[in-house]
mmCIF file of N, CA and C in Angstrom:
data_model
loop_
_atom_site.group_PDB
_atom_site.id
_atom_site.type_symbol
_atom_site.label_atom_id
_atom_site.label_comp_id
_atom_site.label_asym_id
_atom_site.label_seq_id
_atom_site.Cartn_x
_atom_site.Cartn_y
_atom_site.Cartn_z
ATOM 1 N N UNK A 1 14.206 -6.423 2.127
ATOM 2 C CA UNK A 1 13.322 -7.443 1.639
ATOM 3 C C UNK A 1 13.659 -7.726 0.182
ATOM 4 N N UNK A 2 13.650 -8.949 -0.185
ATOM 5 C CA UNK A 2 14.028 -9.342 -1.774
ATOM 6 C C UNK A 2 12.457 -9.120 -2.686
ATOM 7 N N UNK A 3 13.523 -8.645 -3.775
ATOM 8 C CA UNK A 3 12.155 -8.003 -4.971
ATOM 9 C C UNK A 3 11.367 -8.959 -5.300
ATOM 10 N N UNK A 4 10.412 -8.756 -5.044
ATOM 11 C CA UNK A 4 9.138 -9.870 -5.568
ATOM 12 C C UNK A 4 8.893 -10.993 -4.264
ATOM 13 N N UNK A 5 9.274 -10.832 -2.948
ATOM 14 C CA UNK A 5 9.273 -11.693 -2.151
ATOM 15 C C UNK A 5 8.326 -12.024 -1.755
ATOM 16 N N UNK A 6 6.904 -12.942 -1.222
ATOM 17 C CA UNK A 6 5.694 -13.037 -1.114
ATOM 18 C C UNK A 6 5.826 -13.206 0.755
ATOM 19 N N UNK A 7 4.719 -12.149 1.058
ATOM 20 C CA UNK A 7 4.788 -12.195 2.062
ATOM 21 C C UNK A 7 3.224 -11.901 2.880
ATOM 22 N N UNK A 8 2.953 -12.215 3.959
ATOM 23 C CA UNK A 8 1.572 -11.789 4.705
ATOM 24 C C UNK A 8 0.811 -10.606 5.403
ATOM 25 N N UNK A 9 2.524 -9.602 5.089
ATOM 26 C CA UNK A 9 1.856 -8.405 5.774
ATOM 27 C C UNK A 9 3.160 -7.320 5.492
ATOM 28 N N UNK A 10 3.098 -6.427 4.868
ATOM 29 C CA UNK A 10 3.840 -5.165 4.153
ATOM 30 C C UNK A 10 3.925 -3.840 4.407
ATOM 31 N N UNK A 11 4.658 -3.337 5.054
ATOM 32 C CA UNK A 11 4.471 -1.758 4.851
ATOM 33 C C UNK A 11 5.316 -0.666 4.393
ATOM 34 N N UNK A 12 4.155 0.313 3.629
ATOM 35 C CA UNK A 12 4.947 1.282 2.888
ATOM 36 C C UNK A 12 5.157 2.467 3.104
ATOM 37 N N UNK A 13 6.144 3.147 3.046
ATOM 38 C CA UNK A 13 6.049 4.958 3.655
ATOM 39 C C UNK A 13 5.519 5.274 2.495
ATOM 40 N N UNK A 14 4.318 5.875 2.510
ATOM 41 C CA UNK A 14 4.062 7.080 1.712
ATOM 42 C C UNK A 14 4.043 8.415 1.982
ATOM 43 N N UNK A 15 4.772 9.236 1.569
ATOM 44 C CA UNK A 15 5.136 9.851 1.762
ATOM 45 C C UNK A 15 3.939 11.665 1.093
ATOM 46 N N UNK A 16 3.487 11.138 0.228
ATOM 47 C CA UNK A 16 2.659 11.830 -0.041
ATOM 48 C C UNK A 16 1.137 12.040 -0.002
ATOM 49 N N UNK A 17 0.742 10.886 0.705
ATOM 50 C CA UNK A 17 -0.257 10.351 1.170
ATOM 51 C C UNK A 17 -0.956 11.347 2.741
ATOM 52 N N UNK A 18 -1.594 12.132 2.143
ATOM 53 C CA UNK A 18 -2.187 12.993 3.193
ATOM 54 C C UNK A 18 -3.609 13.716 3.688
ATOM 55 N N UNK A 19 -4.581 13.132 2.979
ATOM 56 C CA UNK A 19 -6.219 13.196 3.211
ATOM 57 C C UNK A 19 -6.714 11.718 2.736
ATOM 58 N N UNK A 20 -7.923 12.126 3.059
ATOM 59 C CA UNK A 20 -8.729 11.039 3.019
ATOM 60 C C UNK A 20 -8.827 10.580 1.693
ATOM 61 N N UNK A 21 -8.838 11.187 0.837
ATOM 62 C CA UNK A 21 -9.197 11.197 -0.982
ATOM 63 C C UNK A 21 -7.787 10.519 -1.064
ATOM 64 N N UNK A 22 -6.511 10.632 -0.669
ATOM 65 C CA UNK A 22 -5.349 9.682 -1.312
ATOM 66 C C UNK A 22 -5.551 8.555 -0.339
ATOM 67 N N UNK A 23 -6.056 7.985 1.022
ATOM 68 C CA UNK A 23 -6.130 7.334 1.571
ATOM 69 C C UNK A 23 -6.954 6.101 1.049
ATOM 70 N N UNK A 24 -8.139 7.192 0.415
ATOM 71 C CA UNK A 24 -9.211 6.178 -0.661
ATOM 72 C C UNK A 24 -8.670 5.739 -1.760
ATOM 73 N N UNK A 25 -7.888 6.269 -2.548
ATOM 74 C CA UNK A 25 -7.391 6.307 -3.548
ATOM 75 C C UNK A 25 -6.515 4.694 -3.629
ATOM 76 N N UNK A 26 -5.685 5.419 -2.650
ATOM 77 C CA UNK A 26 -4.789 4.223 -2.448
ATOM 78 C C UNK A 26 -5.132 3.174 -2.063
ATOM 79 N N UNK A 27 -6.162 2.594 -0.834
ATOM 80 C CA UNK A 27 -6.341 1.415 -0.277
ATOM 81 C C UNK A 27 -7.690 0.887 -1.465
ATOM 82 N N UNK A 28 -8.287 1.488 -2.462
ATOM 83 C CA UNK A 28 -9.086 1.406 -3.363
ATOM 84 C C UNK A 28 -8.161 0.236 -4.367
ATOM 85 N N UNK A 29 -7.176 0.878 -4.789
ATOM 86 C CA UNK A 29 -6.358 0.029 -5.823
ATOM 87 C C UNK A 29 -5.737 -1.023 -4.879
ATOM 88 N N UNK A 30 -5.161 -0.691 -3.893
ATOM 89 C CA UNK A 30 -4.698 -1.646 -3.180
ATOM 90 C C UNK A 30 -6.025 -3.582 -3.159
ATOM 91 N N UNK A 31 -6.932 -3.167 -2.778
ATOM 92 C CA UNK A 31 -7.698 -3.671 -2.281
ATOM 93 C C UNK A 31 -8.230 -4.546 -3.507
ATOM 94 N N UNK A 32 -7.743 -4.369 -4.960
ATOM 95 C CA UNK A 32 -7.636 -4.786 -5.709
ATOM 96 C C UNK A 32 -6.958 -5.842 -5.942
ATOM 97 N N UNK A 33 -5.791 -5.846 -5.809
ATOM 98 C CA UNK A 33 -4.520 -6.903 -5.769
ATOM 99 C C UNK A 33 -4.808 -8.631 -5.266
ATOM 100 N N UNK A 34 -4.453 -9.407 -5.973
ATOM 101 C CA UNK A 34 -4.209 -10.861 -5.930
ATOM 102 C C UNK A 34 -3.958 -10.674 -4.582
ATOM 103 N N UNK A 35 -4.478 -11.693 -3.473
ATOM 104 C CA UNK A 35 -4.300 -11.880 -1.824
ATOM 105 C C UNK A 35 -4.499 -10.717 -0.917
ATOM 106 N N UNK A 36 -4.940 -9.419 -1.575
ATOM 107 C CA UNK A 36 -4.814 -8.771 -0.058
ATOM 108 C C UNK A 36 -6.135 -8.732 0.110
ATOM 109 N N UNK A 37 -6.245 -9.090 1.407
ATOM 110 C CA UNK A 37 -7.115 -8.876 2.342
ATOM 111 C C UNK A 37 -7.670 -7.584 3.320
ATOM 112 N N UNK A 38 -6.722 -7.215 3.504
ATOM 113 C CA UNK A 38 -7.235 -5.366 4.100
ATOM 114 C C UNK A 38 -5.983 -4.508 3.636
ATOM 115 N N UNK A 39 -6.031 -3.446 4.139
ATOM 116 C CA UNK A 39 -5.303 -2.084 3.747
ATOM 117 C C UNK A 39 -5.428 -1.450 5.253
ATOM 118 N N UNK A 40 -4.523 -1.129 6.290
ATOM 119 C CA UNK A 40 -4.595 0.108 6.843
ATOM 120 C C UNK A 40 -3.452 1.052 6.668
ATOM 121 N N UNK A 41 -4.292 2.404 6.254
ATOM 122 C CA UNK A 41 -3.628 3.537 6.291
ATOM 123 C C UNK A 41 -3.422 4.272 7.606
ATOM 124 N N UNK A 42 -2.129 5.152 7.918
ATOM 125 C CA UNK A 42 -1.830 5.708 9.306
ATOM 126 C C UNK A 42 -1.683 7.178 8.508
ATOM 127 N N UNK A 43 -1.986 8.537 8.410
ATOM 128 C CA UNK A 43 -2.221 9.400 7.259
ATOM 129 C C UNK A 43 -0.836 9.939 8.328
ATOM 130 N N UNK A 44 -0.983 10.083 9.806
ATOM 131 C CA UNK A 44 -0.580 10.344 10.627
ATOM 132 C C UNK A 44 1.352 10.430 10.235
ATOM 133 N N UNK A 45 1.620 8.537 10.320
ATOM 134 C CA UNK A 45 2.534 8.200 10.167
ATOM 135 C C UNK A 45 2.858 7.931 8.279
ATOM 136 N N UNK A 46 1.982 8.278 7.745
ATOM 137 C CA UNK A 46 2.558 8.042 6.519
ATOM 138 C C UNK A 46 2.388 6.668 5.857
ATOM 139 N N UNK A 47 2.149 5.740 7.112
ATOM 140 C CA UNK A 47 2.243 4.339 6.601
ATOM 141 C C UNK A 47 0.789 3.602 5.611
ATOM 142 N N UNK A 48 1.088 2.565 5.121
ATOM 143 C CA UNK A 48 0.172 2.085 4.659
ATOM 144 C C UNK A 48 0.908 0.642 4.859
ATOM 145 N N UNK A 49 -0.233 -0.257 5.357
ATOM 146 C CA UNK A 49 0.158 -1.579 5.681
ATOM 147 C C UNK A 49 -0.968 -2.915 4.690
ATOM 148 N N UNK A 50 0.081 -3.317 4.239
ATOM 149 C CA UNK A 50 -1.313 -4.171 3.501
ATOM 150 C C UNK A 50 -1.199 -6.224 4.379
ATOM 151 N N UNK A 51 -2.555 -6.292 4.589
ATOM 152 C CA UNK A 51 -2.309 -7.734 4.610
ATOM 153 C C UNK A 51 -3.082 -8.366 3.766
ATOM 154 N N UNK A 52 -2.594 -10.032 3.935
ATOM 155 C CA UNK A 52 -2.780 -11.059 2.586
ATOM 156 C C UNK A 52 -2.122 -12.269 2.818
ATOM 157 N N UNK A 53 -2.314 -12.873 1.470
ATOM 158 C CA UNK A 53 -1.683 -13.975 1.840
ATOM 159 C C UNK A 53 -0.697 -13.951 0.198
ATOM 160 N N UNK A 54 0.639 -14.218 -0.022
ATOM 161 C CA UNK A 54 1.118 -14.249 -0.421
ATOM 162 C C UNK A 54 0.904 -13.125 -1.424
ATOM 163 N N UNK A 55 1.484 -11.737 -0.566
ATOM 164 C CA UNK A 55 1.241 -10.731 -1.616
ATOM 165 C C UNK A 55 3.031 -10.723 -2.245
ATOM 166 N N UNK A 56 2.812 -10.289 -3.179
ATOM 167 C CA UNK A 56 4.070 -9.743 -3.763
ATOM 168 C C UNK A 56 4.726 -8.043 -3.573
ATOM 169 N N UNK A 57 5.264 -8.052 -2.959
ATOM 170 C CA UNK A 57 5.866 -6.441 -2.038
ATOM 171 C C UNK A 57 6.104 -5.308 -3.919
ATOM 172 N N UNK A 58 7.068 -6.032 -4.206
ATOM 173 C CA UNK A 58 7.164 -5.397 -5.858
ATOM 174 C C UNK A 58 5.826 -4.810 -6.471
ATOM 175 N N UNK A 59 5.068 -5.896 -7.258
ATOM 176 C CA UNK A 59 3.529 -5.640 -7.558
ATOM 177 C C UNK A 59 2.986 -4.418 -6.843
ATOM 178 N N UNK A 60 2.929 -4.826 -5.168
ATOM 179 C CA UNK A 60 2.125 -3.803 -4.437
ATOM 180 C C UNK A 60 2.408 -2.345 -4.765
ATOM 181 N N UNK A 61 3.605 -2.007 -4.519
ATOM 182 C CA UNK A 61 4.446 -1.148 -4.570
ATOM 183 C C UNK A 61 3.883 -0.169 -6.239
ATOM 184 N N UNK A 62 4.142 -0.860 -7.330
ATOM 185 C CA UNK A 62 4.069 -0.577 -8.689
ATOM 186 C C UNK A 62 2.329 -0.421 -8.401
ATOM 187 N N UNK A 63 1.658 -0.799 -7.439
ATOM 188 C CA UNK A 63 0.145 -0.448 -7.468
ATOM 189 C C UNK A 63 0.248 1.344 -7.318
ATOM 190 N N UNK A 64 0.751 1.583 -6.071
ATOM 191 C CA UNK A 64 0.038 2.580 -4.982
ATOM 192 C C UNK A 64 1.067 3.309 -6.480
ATOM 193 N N UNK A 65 2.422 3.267 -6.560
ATOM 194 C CA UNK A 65 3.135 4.220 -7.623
ATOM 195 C C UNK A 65 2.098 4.435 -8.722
ATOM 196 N N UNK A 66 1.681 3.505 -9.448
ATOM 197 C CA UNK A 66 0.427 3.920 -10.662
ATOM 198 C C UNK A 66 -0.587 4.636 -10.543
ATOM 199 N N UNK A 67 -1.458 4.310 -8.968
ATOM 200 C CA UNK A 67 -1.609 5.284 -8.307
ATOM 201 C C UNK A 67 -1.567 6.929 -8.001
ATOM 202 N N UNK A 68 -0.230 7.273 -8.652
ATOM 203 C CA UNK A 68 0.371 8.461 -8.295
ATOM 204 C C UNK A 68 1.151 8.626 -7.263
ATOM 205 N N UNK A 69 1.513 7.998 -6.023
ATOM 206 C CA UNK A 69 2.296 8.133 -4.846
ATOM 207 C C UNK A 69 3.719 7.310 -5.445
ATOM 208 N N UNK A 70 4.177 8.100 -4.515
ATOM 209 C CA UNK A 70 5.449 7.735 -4.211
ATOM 210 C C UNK A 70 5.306 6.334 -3.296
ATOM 211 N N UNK A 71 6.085 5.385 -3.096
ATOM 212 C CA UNK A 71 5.825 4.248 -1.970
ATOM 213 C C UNK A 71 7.780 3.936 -1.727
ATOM 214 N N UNK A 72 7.588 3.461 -0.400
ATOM 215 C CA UNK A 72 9.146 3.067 -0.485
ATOM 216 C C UNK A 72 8.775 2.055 0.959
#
């Protein structure tokens, strides 16, 4: 995917993302962000999926990292 590409629906491995408290953590700031509309976390799979409408993948990314997680 190209850096900064705006898109409707994103997902990130987190990799360090493993109770409920980083799940909150994360979809908390997430849920913050210009266009997104929900957050689901999979704690399971690691994933975190954000939708929206013209989110920016970069931005998102530099969220959940400020955050403290790792995101890729």
């Amino acid at each position: 995917m190209d850096a900064g590409c705006e898109t409707s629906e994103v997902t990130y491995i987190v990799l360090d993302i493993d109770c409920d408290r980083s799940e909150s953590v994360v979809s908390d700031r997430l849920l913050t962000g210009l266009g997104v509309e929900a957050v689901v976390v999979d704690l399971e799979t690691r994933g975190v999926t954000v939708h929206g409408r013209g989110l920016d993948v970069v931005a998102l990314q530099a969220v959940i990292e400020d955050a403290g997680y790792q995101a890729a």
